[in-house]
XYZ file of C-alpha atoms in Angstrom:
760
model
C -101.481 -11.900 24.691
C -103.687 -13.496 22.050
C -106.898 -15.528 22.024
C -106.596 -19.011 20.542
C -108.884 -20.767 23.048
C -105.752 -22.339 24.556
C -104.762 -20.658 27.814
C -101.326 -22.339 27.874
C -100.570 -20.734 24.539
C -102.295 -17.404 25.133
C -100.715 -16.465 28.479
C -97.067 -16.254 29.480
C -95.381 -15.254 32.723
C -92.615 -12.650 32.417
C -89.937 -11.950 35.038
C -89.983 -8.215 34.304
C -92.868 -5.906 33.328
C -93.221 -5.488 29.574
C -96.522 -3.636 29.017
C -98.179 -3.703 25.580
C -101.084 -1.877 24.013
C -103.717 -3.347 21.772
C -101.767 -2.482 18.670
C -98.782 -4.585 19.742
C -98.034 -7.815 17.949
C -99.215 -10.950 19.850
C -96.561 -12.669 21.981
C -97.726 -16.244 22.591
C -94.411 -17.511 23.949
C -91.779 -16.334 26.348
C -88.862 -16.211 23.929
C -86.677 -13.113 23.998
C -87.163 -12.839 20.261
C -90.824 -12.154 20.855
C -90.540 -10.032 23.950
C -87.381 -8.089 23.159
C -87.503 -4.656 21.591
C -86.258 -4.147 18.054
C -82.569 -5.128 17.780
C -81.892 -1.873 15.963
C -83.099 0.184 18.891
C -80.526 1.774 21.177
C -80.171 0.119 24.578
C -80.209 2.618 27.384
C -76.911 2.740 29.269
C -76.847 0.993 32.580
C -74.705 1.503 35.618
C -72.134 -0.888 37.108
C -74.577 -1.697 39.854
C -76.714 -3.463 37.256
C -74.285 -6.375 37.272
C -76.334 -7.990 40.026
C -78.955 -10.378 38.672
C -82.578 -9.653 39.544
C -83.968 -11.572 42.475
C -86.877 -12.800 40.378
C -86.552 -16.163 38.659
C -85.397 -16.021 35.046
C -87.858 -16.771 32.312
C -88.021 -20.320 30.974
C -85.387 -21.392 28.442
C -86.351 -20.462 24.914
C -87.347 -23.227 22.563
C -84.723 -22.197 20.001
C -81.614 -20.050 19.731
C -81.879 -16.354 19.015
C -79.419 -14.063 17.300
C -76.726 -12.365 19.344
C -78.246 -8.998 18.444
C -81.575 -10.126 19.922
C -79.813 -11.362 23.059
C -78.031 -8.010 23.450
C -81.350 -6.193 23.186
C -83.148 -8.415 25.727
C -83.862 -6.953 29.177
C -81.449 -7.825 31.978
C -82.276 -11.161 33.569
C -83.798 -12.632 30.413
C -82.737 -16.222 29.787
C -81.471 -16.539 26.224
C -79.859 -19.184 24.055
C -77.442 -18.221 21.293
C -75.352 -20.187 18.837
C -72.194 -18.303 17.954
C -68.461 -18.699 17.310
C -66.045 -18.122 20.187
C -63.786 -15.210 19.282
C -61.669 -15.922 22.372
C -61.295 -18.504 25.085
C -63.467 -18.308 28.174
C -60.529 -16.971 30.226
C -59.727 -14.102 27.865
C -60.203 -11.446 30.550
C -61.815 -11.047 33.959
C -65.226 -10.758 32.292
C -64.905 -14.081 30.480
C -64.700 -14.437 26.727
C -66.573 -13.288 23.628
C -68.806 -14.986 21.061
C -70.233 -13.553 17.849
C -72.499 -14.386 14.955
C -73.395 -12.409 11.842
C -75.639 -10.071 13.859
C -73.216 -9.022 16.605
C -71.025 -10.056 19.513
C -71.442 -10.426 23.257
C -69.358 -11.396 26.286
C -69.922 -14.783 27.953
C -68.985 -15.343 31.590
C -69.026 -19.044 32.493
C -69.264 -20.313 36.034
C -67.639 -23.736 36.610
C -66.852 -24.281 32.961
C -64.816 -23.151 29.984
C -64.782 -22.947 26.201
C -62.078 -22.690 23.545
C -61.486 -20.066 20.895
C -62.786 -21.021 17.460
C -65.539 -23.358 18.714
C -69.159 -23.085 17.623
C -71.014 -22.808 20.931
C -74.578 -23.120 22.105
C -74.855 -20.952 25.226
C -77.841 -20.605 27.512
C -77.771 -17.995 30.273
C -79.100 -14.755 31.678
C -78.319 -11.438 30.026
C -76.803 -8.740 32.205
C -74.542 -5.704 32.137
C -71.068 -5.959 33.585
C -69.469 -2.509 33.739
C -71.925 -1.654 30.924
C -70.642 -4.535 28.771
C -73.467 -6.786 27.569
C -72.807 -10.235 28.983
C -74.425 -13.662 29.121
C -73.749 -15.324 32.466
C -73.998 -19.117 32.125
C -73.191 -22.281 33.993
C -70.648 -24.673 32.532
C -73.365 -27.260 31.930
C -75.234 -24.722 29.773
C -72.331 -24.212 27.352
C -72.060 -26.867 24.642
C -69.574 -27.106 21.784
C -71.162 -27.882 18.408
C -67.852 -28.292 16.593
C -65.565 -25.868 14.808
C -66.968 -22.414 14.176
C -66.690 -20.433 10.982
C -64.250 -17.609 10.452
C -65.334 -14.485 12.269
C -65.749 -11.306 10.233
C -63.413 -8.400 10.985
C -64.793 -4.874 10.603
C -62.391 -2.007 9.832
C -63.402 1.032 11.889
C -61.902 4.346 12.898
C -60.579 4.669 16.421
C -63.308 7.152 17.297
C -66.152 4.846 16.257
C -65.509 1.957 18.664
C -68.791 2.071 20.604
C -71.900 0.049 21.463
C -72.423 -0.907 17.809
C -69.055 -2.692 17.676
C -68.985 -4.124 21.220
C -68.249 -7.845 21.221
C -67.117 -7.867 17.582
C -63.685 -8.212 15.983
C -62.559 -4.802 14.742
C -59.509 -3.572 12.854
C -58.064 -0.215 13.844
C -54.953 1.751 12.952
C -53.486 4.944 14.292
C -50.658 6.576 16.197
C -49.989 5.606 19.802
C -50.256 8.757 21.901
C -48.722 9.311 25.320
C -47.132 6.744 27.580
C -48.408 3.235 28.338
C -50.430 2.673 31.510
C -50.148 -0.515 33.545
C -53.560 -1.929 34.483
C -54.651 -5.158 36.134
C -55.908 -6.331 32.719
C -52.632 -5.520 30.947
C -50.796 -2.612 29.346
C -53.028 0.175 28.040
C -52.124 2.315 25.012
C -54.140 5.174 23.539
C -54.523 4.827 19.753
C -55.727 7.737 17.608
C -56.255 8.053 13.855
C -57.602 11.607 14.087
C -61.241 10.659 14.751
C -60.849 10.121 18.489
C -58.853 7.991 20.873
C -59.554 4.355 21.733
C -57.770 2.424 24.456
C -55.915 -0.745 23.396
C -55.397 -3.304 26.182
C -52.489 -5.720 25.661
C -52.611 -8.562 28.172
C -49.504 -10.448 29.251
C -51.127 -13.722 28.154
C -51.311 -12.497 24.540
C -47.525 -12.715 24.116
C -47.475 -9.320 22.395
C -44.452 -7.130 23.083
C -45.760 -3.541 23.007
C -42.744 -1.929 24.648
C -41.791 -0.082 21.440
C -45.268 1.171 20.548
C -45.022 4.643 22.075
C -45.112 7.179 19.224
C -45.344 4.457 16.560
C -48.088 3.794 14.062
C -49.847 0.548 14.926
C -52.459 -1.454 13.054
C -54.164 -4.376 14.780
C -57.234 -6.546 15.135
C -58.953 -7.041 18.477
C -62.228 -7.642 20.280
C -64.121 -4.459 21.079
C -65.199 -4.430 24.713
C -66.296 -2.003 27.395
C -65.456 -1.314 31.027
C -67.280 1.777 32.198
C -66.474 2.674 35.804
C -68.250 6.052 35.629
C -71.777 4.691 35.677
C -72.733 6.581 32.518
C -72.772 3.439 30.402
C -71.356 5.291 27.398
C -67.590 5.293 28.043
C -64.745 2.873 28.655
C -64.687 1.271 25.193
C -61.508 -0.616 24.365
C -59.934 -2.923 21.780
C -58.225 -6.100 23.009
C -55.893 -8.016 20.630
C -55.799 -11.742 21.373
C -52.286 -12.803 20.293
C -49.294 -11.751 18.202
C -51.073 -12.590 14.953
C -53.583 -9.826 15.681
C -50.811 -7.227 15.349
C -50.810 -6.420 11.637
C -47.947 -3.961 11.696
C -45.881 -1.569 13.765
C -44.073 1.110 11.793
C -42.509 4.520 11.864
C -44.750 7.578 11.666
C -44.524 9.377 8.283
C -42.881 12.791 8.227
C -44.910 15.658 9.726
C -47.747 13.497 10.940
C -50.907 14.988 12.291
C -53.886 13.181 13.754
C -56.221 14.712 11.212
C -54.084 13.465 8.332
C -53.555 9.975 9.654
C -54.453 7.321 7.096
C -57.451 5.092 7.801
C -57.361 1.485 8.942
C -56.868 0.162 5.424
C -53.441 1.773 5.062
C -50.365 -0.408 5.474
C -48.538 0.668 8.650
C -44.994 0.145 7.458
C -41.999 2.378 7.183
C -42.042 4.598 4.068
C -39.117 2.746 2.538
C -41.099 -0.500 2.623
C -44.583 0.772 1.884
C -46.680 -0.642 -0.926
C -45.822 -4.324 -0.454
C -48.676 -6.585 0.616
C -47.873 -9.289 3.156
C -48.405 -12.783 1.735
C -48.225 -16.175 3.370
C -44.822 -17.827 3.349
C -46.285 -20.675 1.306
C -47.287 -18.160 -1.382
C -43.860 -16.519 -1.185
C -42.142 -19.873 -1.763
C -44.260 -20.368 -4.885
C -43.532 -16.896 -6.268
C -41.334 -16.659 -9.387
C -37.654 -15.860 -8.980
C -36.822 -12.153 -8.737
C -40.409 -11.234 -7.767
C -40.807 -8.951 -4.759
C -42.588 -10.480 -1.765
C -43.266 -9.512 1.830
C -43.705 -12.085 4.589
C -44.425 -12.167 8.309
C -43.433 -14.957 10.697
C -41.544 -16.198 13.721
C -37.765 -16.549 13.596
C -37.061 -20.262 14.070
C -33.355 -20.085 13.200
C -31.493 -16.906 14.203
C -28.615 -15.323 12.353
C -25.211 -16.801 13.153
C -26.076 -20.508 12.907
C -25.437 -21.021 9.187
C -23.723 -17.660 8.687
C -24.095 -14.111 10.063
C -26.611 -13.043 7.403
C -28.924 -16.077 7.160
C -32.071 -16.705 9.210
C -35.316 -18.663 8.843
C -38.887 -17.532 9.504
C -42.036 -19.659 9.653
C -45.770 -19.002 9.731
C -48.793 -21.315 9.774
C -48.286 -22.271 6.122
C -44.550 -22.847 5.565
C -41.036 -21.566 6.269
C -38.420 -19.776 4.198
C -34.789 -18.651 4.422
C -34.032 -14.936 4.718
C -30.799 -13.540 3.263
C -30.251 -10.288 5.153
C -28.255 -7.219 4.334
C -25.445 -6.013 6.570
C -27.670 -3.233 7.961
C -30.459 -5.573 9.098
C -28.925 -6.458 12.453
C -29.165 -9.810 14.210
C -32.453 -11.700 14.299
C -33.251 -13.540 17.529
C -34.961 -16.912 17.824
C -38.622 -16.451 18.813
C -38.808 -12.913 17.436
C -41.811 -12.058 15.276
C -40.843 -10.002 12.247
C -42.046 -8.709 8.908
C -39.598 -8.479 6.016
C -39.711 -7.766 2.300
C -37.338 -8.487 -0.543
C -36.672 -10.441 -3.721
C -37.324 -14.142 -4.239
C -34.180 -16.137 -4.939
C -32.492 -19.460 -4.138
C -29.482 -20.431 -2.073
C -27.880 -23.861 -2.352
C -31.205 -25.307 -3.485
C -33.310 -23.568 -0.816
C -36.045 -21.036 -1.518
C -35.006 -17.661 -0.075
C -35.952 -14.002 0.208
C -33.172 -11.450 -0.266
C -34.254 -8.880 2.284
C -33.714 -5.223 1.503
C -33.778 -2.944 4.486
C -34.251 -3.737 8.147
C -37.124 -6.091 9.065
C -39.983 -4.734 11.166
C -39.843 -6.215 14.670
C -43.349 -7.015 15.929
C -42.516 -8.546 19.297
C -42.094 -12.168 20.310
C -44.114 -15.337 19.765
C -44.005 -18.998 20.645
C -42.156 -21.220 18.199
C -44.245 -23.519 15.998
C -44.444 -27.110 17.181
C -41.763 -29.089 15.295
C -43.216 -31.302 12.595
C -42.340 -34.950 13.207
C -40.876 -36.560 10.088
C -39.316 -39.882 9.198
C -35.668 -39.571 8.279
C -36.339 -40.720 4.731
C -39.143 -38.217 4.229
C -37.023 -35.052 4.339
C -37.888 -33.139 1.197
C -39.192 -30.002 -0.440
C -42.564 -30.220 1.320
C -40.942 -29.421 4.681
C -37.890 -27.468 3.538
C -36.869 -24.762 6.062
C -39.611 -25.873 8.467
C -38.989 -26.693 12.104
C -38.884 -30.506 12.273
C -37.939 -33.318 14.597
C -36.677 -36.765 13.682
C -35.572 -39.823 15.606
C -33.155 -42.506 14.468
C -29.940 -44.425 15.055
C -26.561 -43.121 13.936
C -25.445 -44.839 10.746
C -21.789 -44.197 11.661
C -19.932 -42.422 14.445
C -20.253 -38.626 14.560
C -17.475 -36.563 13.003
C -15.994 -33.248 14.161
C -14.268 -31.064 11.565
C -11.298 -28.838 12.319
C -13.716 -25.876 12.240
C -15.666 -27.406 15.130
C -18.712 -28.451 13.066
C -20.166 -31.837 14.090
C -21.992 -33.999 11.540
C -23.609 -37.428 11.552
C -26.397 -39.327 9.790
C -29.438 -40.875 11.474
C -31.802 -43.507 10.100
C -35.153 -44.729 11.452
C -35.403 -47.427 8.809
C -36.792 -45.154 6.086
C -33.492 -43.723 4.849
C -30.536 -41.694 6.212
C -30.722 -38.002 7.066
C -27.726 -35.794 7.844
C -27.498 -33.670 10.985
C -25.112 -30.697 10.933
C -24.271 -28.804 14.139
C -22.402 -25.565 13.595
C -19.434 -24.779 15.839
C -21.288 -21.738 17.191
C -23.786 -24.054 18.925
C -21.097 -25.379 21.264
C -21.979 -29.070 20.983
C -19.243 -30.441 23.254
C -20.415 -34.049 23.440
C -17.960 -36.902 23.006
C -18.217 -38.608 19.602
C -21.492 -40.516 19.296
C -21.035 -44.156 18.315
C -22.813 -45.914 15.477
C -26.163 -47.269 16.608
C -26.751 -44.515 19.190
C -30.436 -43.598 19.185
C -31.029 -39.831 19.162
C -33.875 -37.381 18.689
C -32.998 -34.206 16.788
C -34.946 -30.960 16.434
C -34.095 -28.112 14.118
C -34.656 -26.449 10.763
C -34.636 -28.701 7.720
C -31.923 -27.193 5.554
C -30.476 -28.099 2.194
C -27.077 -27.712 0.581
C -27.010 -28.733 -3.052
C -26.793 -27.276 -6.551
C -29.323 -26.367 -9.198
C -28.704 -29.536 -11.203
C -29.622 -31.769 -8.242
C -32.368 -29.803 -6.460
C -33.696 -32.747 -4.455
C -30.491 -33.723 -2.654
C -28.523 -32.472 0.303
C -31.233 -32.256 2.977
C -30.063 -32.029 6.563
C -31.291 -30.851 9.956
C -29.718 -27.709 11.391
C -30.112 -27.772 15.197
C -30.141 -24.317 16.820
C -28.615 -25.287 20.168
C -27.035 -28.268 21.884
C -30.405 -28.951 23.543
C -31.860 -29.778 20.115
C -29.990 -33.109 20.172
C -31.182 -35.629 22.761
C -29.480 -39.005 23.208
C -32.082 -41.683 23.953
C -29.917 -44.809 24.035
C -26.162 -45.306 23.653
C -25.219 -47.385 20.655
C -23.567 -50.708 21.417
C -24.019 -52.542 18.146
C -23.070 -51.472 14.621
C -25.886 -49.909 12.645
C -25.351 -52.559 9.966
C -26.892 -55.213 12.203
C -30.378 -53.953 11.447
C -31.750 -57.442 11.103
C -30.374 -58.739 14.406
C -33.086 -58.522 16.997
C -32.240 -61.246 19.453
C -29.420 -59.514 21.370
C -30.023 -57.430 24.496
C -29.384 -53.697 24.173
C -27.796 -53.534 27.621
C -25.047 -55.972 28.707
C -26.529 -55.926 32.207
C -29.645 -57.630 30.866
C -27.758 -60.494 29.234
C -28.739 -62.795 32.083
C -32.389 -62.405 31.114
C -33.672 -64.694 28.398
C -34.224 -62.723 25.211
C -36.770 -63.673 22.592
C -38.859 -62.452 19.687
C -42.551 -61.740 19.332
C -42.957 -65.291 18.075
C -42.875 -66.373 21.726
C -46.130 -64.540 22.480
C -48.831 -67.111 23.124
C -46.453 -70.045 23.095
C -44.687 -69.901 26.458
C -44.451 -68.125 29.796
C -43.474 -64.532 29.069
C -42.813 -63.479 32.662
C -39.056 -64.032 32.550
C -38.591 -63.131 28.917
C -37.218 -59.881 27.483
C -38.563 -59.274 23.984
C -36.905 -57.095 21.347
C -39.431 -55.419 19.045
C -40.156 -52.209 17.171
C -43.117 -50.035 18.064
C -44.466 -49.252 14.577
C -47.726 -47.586 15.687
C -48.462 -45.796 18.949
C -51.878 -45.745 20.621
C -54.397 -46.461 17.843
C -57.811 -45.466 19.187
C -59.705 -46.375 16.008
C -58.468 -49.968 16.292
C -58.826 -49.996 20.078
C -55.195 -50.918 20.828
C -52.355 -49.240 22.682
C -49.923 -49.776 19.806
C -48.460 -52.328 17.384
C -45.170 -54.209 17.850
C -43.215 -55.697 14.941
C -39.951 -57.633 14.925
C -39.565 -58.111 11.191
C -41.608 -61.314 11.143
C -44.509 -61.107 13.559
C -47.025 -58.452 14.527
C -48.396 -58.155 18.075
C -50.893 -55.593 19.406
C -50.465 -53.793 22.727
C -53.582 -53.946 24.892
C -55.373 -50.614 25.398
C -54.653 -50.924 29.116
C -50.968 -50.262 28.321
C -51.622 -47.159 26.187
C -50.354 -44.893 28.953
C -47.025 -46.740 29.127
C -46.585 -46.456 25.371
C -47.561 -42.781 25.303
C -45.179 -42.075 28.215
C -42.242 -42.860 25.936
C -42.821 -39.512 24.267
C -41.659 -41.300 21.145
C -42.856 -41.447 17.585
C -42.975 -44.728 15.769
C -40.947 -46.484 14.610
C -38.705 -46.990 17.642
C -36.821 -50.111 18.715
C -37.692 -51.276 22.248
C -36.791 -53.859 24.869
C -39.929 -55.152 26.625
C -40.201 -57.138 29.847
C -43.030 -58.450 32.012
C -45.384 -59.090 29.076
C -48.682 -60.880 29.680
C -50.847 -62.449 26.982
C -54.306 -60.851 26.753
C -56.114 -62.676 23.948
C -56.360 -61.436 20.386
C -57.390 -58.242 18.635
C -60.680 -59.084 16.827
C -60.217 -56.980 13.670
C -56.824 -58.384 12.739
C -56.526 -61.568 14.805
C -53.075 -60.582 16.085
C -52.125 -61.509 19.680
C -52.659 -58.925 22.412
C -50.173 -58.316 25.215
C -50.165 -56.212 28.342
C -46.819 -54.552 29.084
C -45.354 -54.917 32.570
C -45.460 -51.812 34.751
C -42.066 -52.370 36.399
C -39.455 -49.623 35.796
C -37.602 -51.572 33.099
C -40.782 -52.862 31.436
C -40.285 -50.624 28.398
C -36.819 -49.421 27.415
C -35.591 -47.865 24.147
C -33.072 -50.136 22.444
C -29.872 -48.886 20.872
C -30.535 -50.353 17.454
C -32.326 -49.298 14.279
C -36.040 -50.126 14.032
C -37.173 -53.237 12.174
C -38.144 -52.284 8.606
C -41.601 -53.250 7.327
C -42.106 -56.140 4.965
C -42.308 -55.282 1.268
C -43.699 -58.587 -0.018
C -47.340 -59.631 0.012
C -46.508 -63.320 0.297
C -46.066 -63.128 4.060
C -49.653 -62.025 4.635
C -51.280 -65.346 3.821
C -51.434 -66.975 7.257
C -50.781 -64.095 9.657
C -50.864 -60.345 9.846
C -47.690 -58.475 8.881
C -46.536 -54.859 8.930
C -46.027 -53.947 5.282
C -45.017 -51.020 3.098
C -46.178 -50.820 -0.524
C -46.352 -48.301 -3.347
C -49.362 -48.424 -5.634
C -52.243 -46.526 -7.169
C -55.402 -45.706 -5.249
C -58.577 -47.019 -6.826
C -62.281 -47.232 -6.056
C -62.296 -43.786 -4.452
C -59.414 -44.652 -2.156
C -60.915 -47.920 -0.907
C -58.496 -50.102 -2.868
C -54.797 -50.143 -3.758
C -53.605 -51.472 -7.120
C -50.084 -52.919 -6.792
C -48.193 -55.525 -8.847
C -51.289 -56.430 -10.834
C -53.397 -57.001 -7.723
C -56.158 -54.838 -6.289
C -56.119 -54.938 -2.505
C -58.980 -53.711 -0.297
C -57.699 -50.723 1.703
C -59.258 -49.467 4.919
C -58.088 -46.132 6.330
C -58.815 -46.617 10.045
C -58.401 -43.010 11.184
C -60.752 -40.210 12.208
C -58.709 -37.648 10.272
C -59.588 -36.469 6.773
C -59.389 -39.362 4.269
C -56.531 -39.396 1.755
C -57.092 -38.514 -1.911
C -59.184 -41.039 -3.774
C -56.684 -41.510 -6.607
C -53.021 -41.209 -7.484
C -49.756 -42.946 -6.613
C -49.277 -43.347 -2.873
C -47.087 -45.129 -0.377
C -49.051 -47.229 2.108
C -47.691 -48.517 5.414
C -50.325 -50.723 6.979
C -51.335 -54.040 8.498
C -51.720 -56.692 5.780
C -53.697 -59.824 6.547
C -55.654 -62.572 4.871
C -55.430 -64.407 1.569
C -56.069 -62.515 -0.632
C -54.548 -59.741 1.403
C -56.395 -56.690 2.672
C -54.803 -53.604 4.202
C -55.681 -51.613 7.339
C -53.804 -48.293 7.476
C -53.431 -46.083 10.574
C -53.348 -42.278 10.619
C -50.427 -41.176 8.468
C -50.169 -44.586 6.821
C -51.220 -43.293 3.384
C -49.145 -40.516 1.870
C -47.797 -39.271 -1.441
C -45.328 -41.736 -2.933
C -41.668 -40.800 -3.453
C -40.901 -39.412 -6.892
C -37.781 -39.535 -9.057
C -37.281 -35.943 -10.221
C -35.537 -34.634 -13.303
C -33.040 -31.763 -13.061
C -34.812 -28.542 -12.183
C -37.973 -30.419 -11.239
C -39.711 -30.761 -7.918
C -40.771 -33.804 -5.973
C -42.473 -34.172 -2.645
C -39.815 -36.526 -1.345
C -36.126 -36.867 -2.282
C -34.501 -40.000 -3.676
C -33.157 -42.226 -0.922
C -29.703 -42.535 -2.461
C -27.657 -41.478 -5.470
C -25.344 -44.465 -5.619
C -25.126 -46.068 -9.041
C -24.792 -49.884 -8.894
C -21.322 -50.921 -9.977
C -22.709 -54.015 -11.721
C -26.252 -54.039 -13.122
C -28.382 -57.172 -12.660
C -27.819 -59.959 -15.124
C -29.603 -59.372 -18.407
C -32.510 -61.562 -19.329
C -32.588 -60.337 -22.899
C -30.669 -58.060 -25.269
C -32.248 -54.923 -23.866
C -30.681 -55.528 -20.420
C -27.232 -55.361 -22.045
C -28.056 -52.003 -23.608
C -29.250 -50.698 -20.263
C -26.081 -51.960 -18.561
C -23.972 -50.205 -21.143
C -25.849 -46.966 -20.574
C -25.241 -47.259 -16.825
C -21.496 -47.721 -17.338
C -21.315 -44.821 -19.813
C -23.348 -42.567 -17.523
C -21.191 -43.468 -14.544
C -18.106 -42.451 -16.523
C -19.755 -39.148 -17.469
C -20.689 -38.471 -13.848
C -17.151 -39.272 -12.730
C -15.744 -36.754 -15.165
C -18.282 -34.165 -14.074
C -17.413 -34.773 -10.433
C -13.708 -34.152 -11.126
C -14.548 -30.919 -12.907
C -16.882 -29.812 -10.126
C -14.284 -30.446 -7.402
C -12.236 -27.620 -8.909
C -15.096 -25.117 -8.547
C -16.801 -26.218 -5.311
C -15.329 -25.916 -1.784
C -13.966 -29.101 -0.240
C -17.095 -29.542 1.862
C -19.065 -30.114 -1.348
C -21.362 -27.118 -0.876
C -22.055 -24.567 -3.570
C -22.773 -21.420 -1.544
C -23.430 -19.112 -4.501
C -26.936 -17.758 -4.745
C -28.816 -19.011 -7.796
C -31.127 -16.109 -8.480
C -31.867 -16.731 -12.176
C -33.045 -19.613 -14.281
C -29.537 -20.008 -15.644
C -28.243 -20.468 -12.127
C -30.825 -23.188 -11.597
C -29.076 -25.345 -14.118
C -30.822 -24.480 -17.384
C -28.803 -24.632 -20.534
C -27.409 -27.610 -22.420
C -29.206 -30.926 -21.775
C -27.582 -33.198 -19.226
C -28.223 -36.572 -17.629
C -28.672 -37.164 -13.917
C -28.726 -40.725 -12.576
C -30.769 -41.469 -9.491
C -31.230 -44.868 -7.922
C -34.705 -46.213 -7.227
C -35.238 -48.244 -4.081
C -35.697 -51.910 -4.874
C -38.277 -52.497 -2.180
C -41.875 -51.382 -2.619
C -42.030 -49.401 0.602
C -41.996 -45.598 0.688
């Protein structure tokens, strides 16, 4: 205690005895930081029986958070508050999860609550030992998320030094797996030894790690160091627990004549001798590497061998995806397999590839990445080889070649995209008619040549299940502008109208054809936006669930019934409607979506859905287009777009002069016209050269027209010459591994059409 003439400050009640002598520092408060022994001191081991909390009441909550090291050093039963990053989820194992800060780590066992990995948490609870593992036991109401936590440090240690000093931390260990695996309630146990002593590695079933081939192999991994001491000594039972497949750094063969004493330390690369020395890089970095440079990547197989050909596969990690060209000795790669492979950077038919030398290391299995939703016109280099999904209507009926390959093109209003299903998939569907609405998942492939690197994108589905028919086409795809016909002949008896009827008549018996251009938009407080090419109507927030239940991404053409007027949306002034809850209230329509407007003139007296290309100004708060500067509001809680540069904006335009309100994803990099050998984020929408240029307004137009005609003749001659050297399917399947193969050499001219509308 101390003497400040204030008894409330000088005296404190403690739940456990903590005697002091006169030389001790004063302790005017009850915080563990003041009462706890030095964090560097060794905590005496405790027995499993110590898991029971003391019967005395815990000390009052501290006024501020303490370090994890201080919490670990506090006596059992002390109430502590820590702020630390969650290394795992709260359900990581039967003792809860783990949190850590710069000073150390500790287990957290939550009653009636949970927390997620990666969160910055504020946890208040009582410190205890659970099988000698230091643990904070807390109620769910005493665990608060403060946002995203920082990256947790990983400490490389020897297998024999996993002890109390590393408990609760992320550690990196490497060694040889000794003996046979042991099945425990917590998972599969393996004994790992680098010559300094054995540590037990626990692989839980929930981690998704396949450790069946670990026996006798050299394994390097990252995991949380924990303890489960059933002996009562408090100094045994240390273990390392990897969290998921990404924590397994490598599994390789043991070098010749291995001995535990000569095993390399944790920093060594645990690969087979033939592949040693190559550092694993992200797939994004591998794609950017120069041609013929050696790279080594790790990822999940999203397209197995045998879809494109027997020696081609695709792997993807958190950054990007890339094509692997395998040797004949590599064996088949299976979808969902996690592998590591090294080889030489090259290209194949316009796609970035790695020519793999040797057999890939097989690291187990992993869940596939979530397919990235793209618009059909946005297929390009930015998502090449990635797992994607797209939705659109067939431009023409599907075609089946004599080889069994099925191809068709889909369009969601942003441009056509080819879909190619190999015969090996077994897609036995009857021909799909034009106008059929489908959703397609698969790898975004490319088949082109070095002189036209931005063409030839297509989706490669991996199975027949990757193609889902949403609505059968009953009208030609060319009738994009027709929106007053029912999609189903059985509904022809119901009056059909446009969104212009909203607010002007009884909607109860009316079926409205419209395109959902935006799904639930929380920042605007609406359940979605409907557009029919002329009018914009907002869906009331009460109907958000019905819109979300479609499982659809905008834009999608719909048939709506049972609409009820619900006033207006205050920010934009557009009418609000509630969608009927009857079974046929919302139905996908077998027609292409209504395209956005591309002219500002329509935004004078009412809101319109518009697509423009312009330059960001005023730090991203304005868009300069056609000599006008339009106020631009990005109504989204995601990161704001860049404050400058050329962008495509799809947004609500309203007022005179117009202002723009863009949803999430409404502002993105504008399409670019690339030169041969160049790169662009998005491909040109078409390569058709107009047969007759627009009428000239001056002498220069005539010169331009003449150049078009001359260029068209040159391209025609080149096409005839190319037909003699390219297979009849138009695909150059030769690998282009050098700059010469990429089309360098004599100058040449490539014509690409530019879309006439302003929209992206």
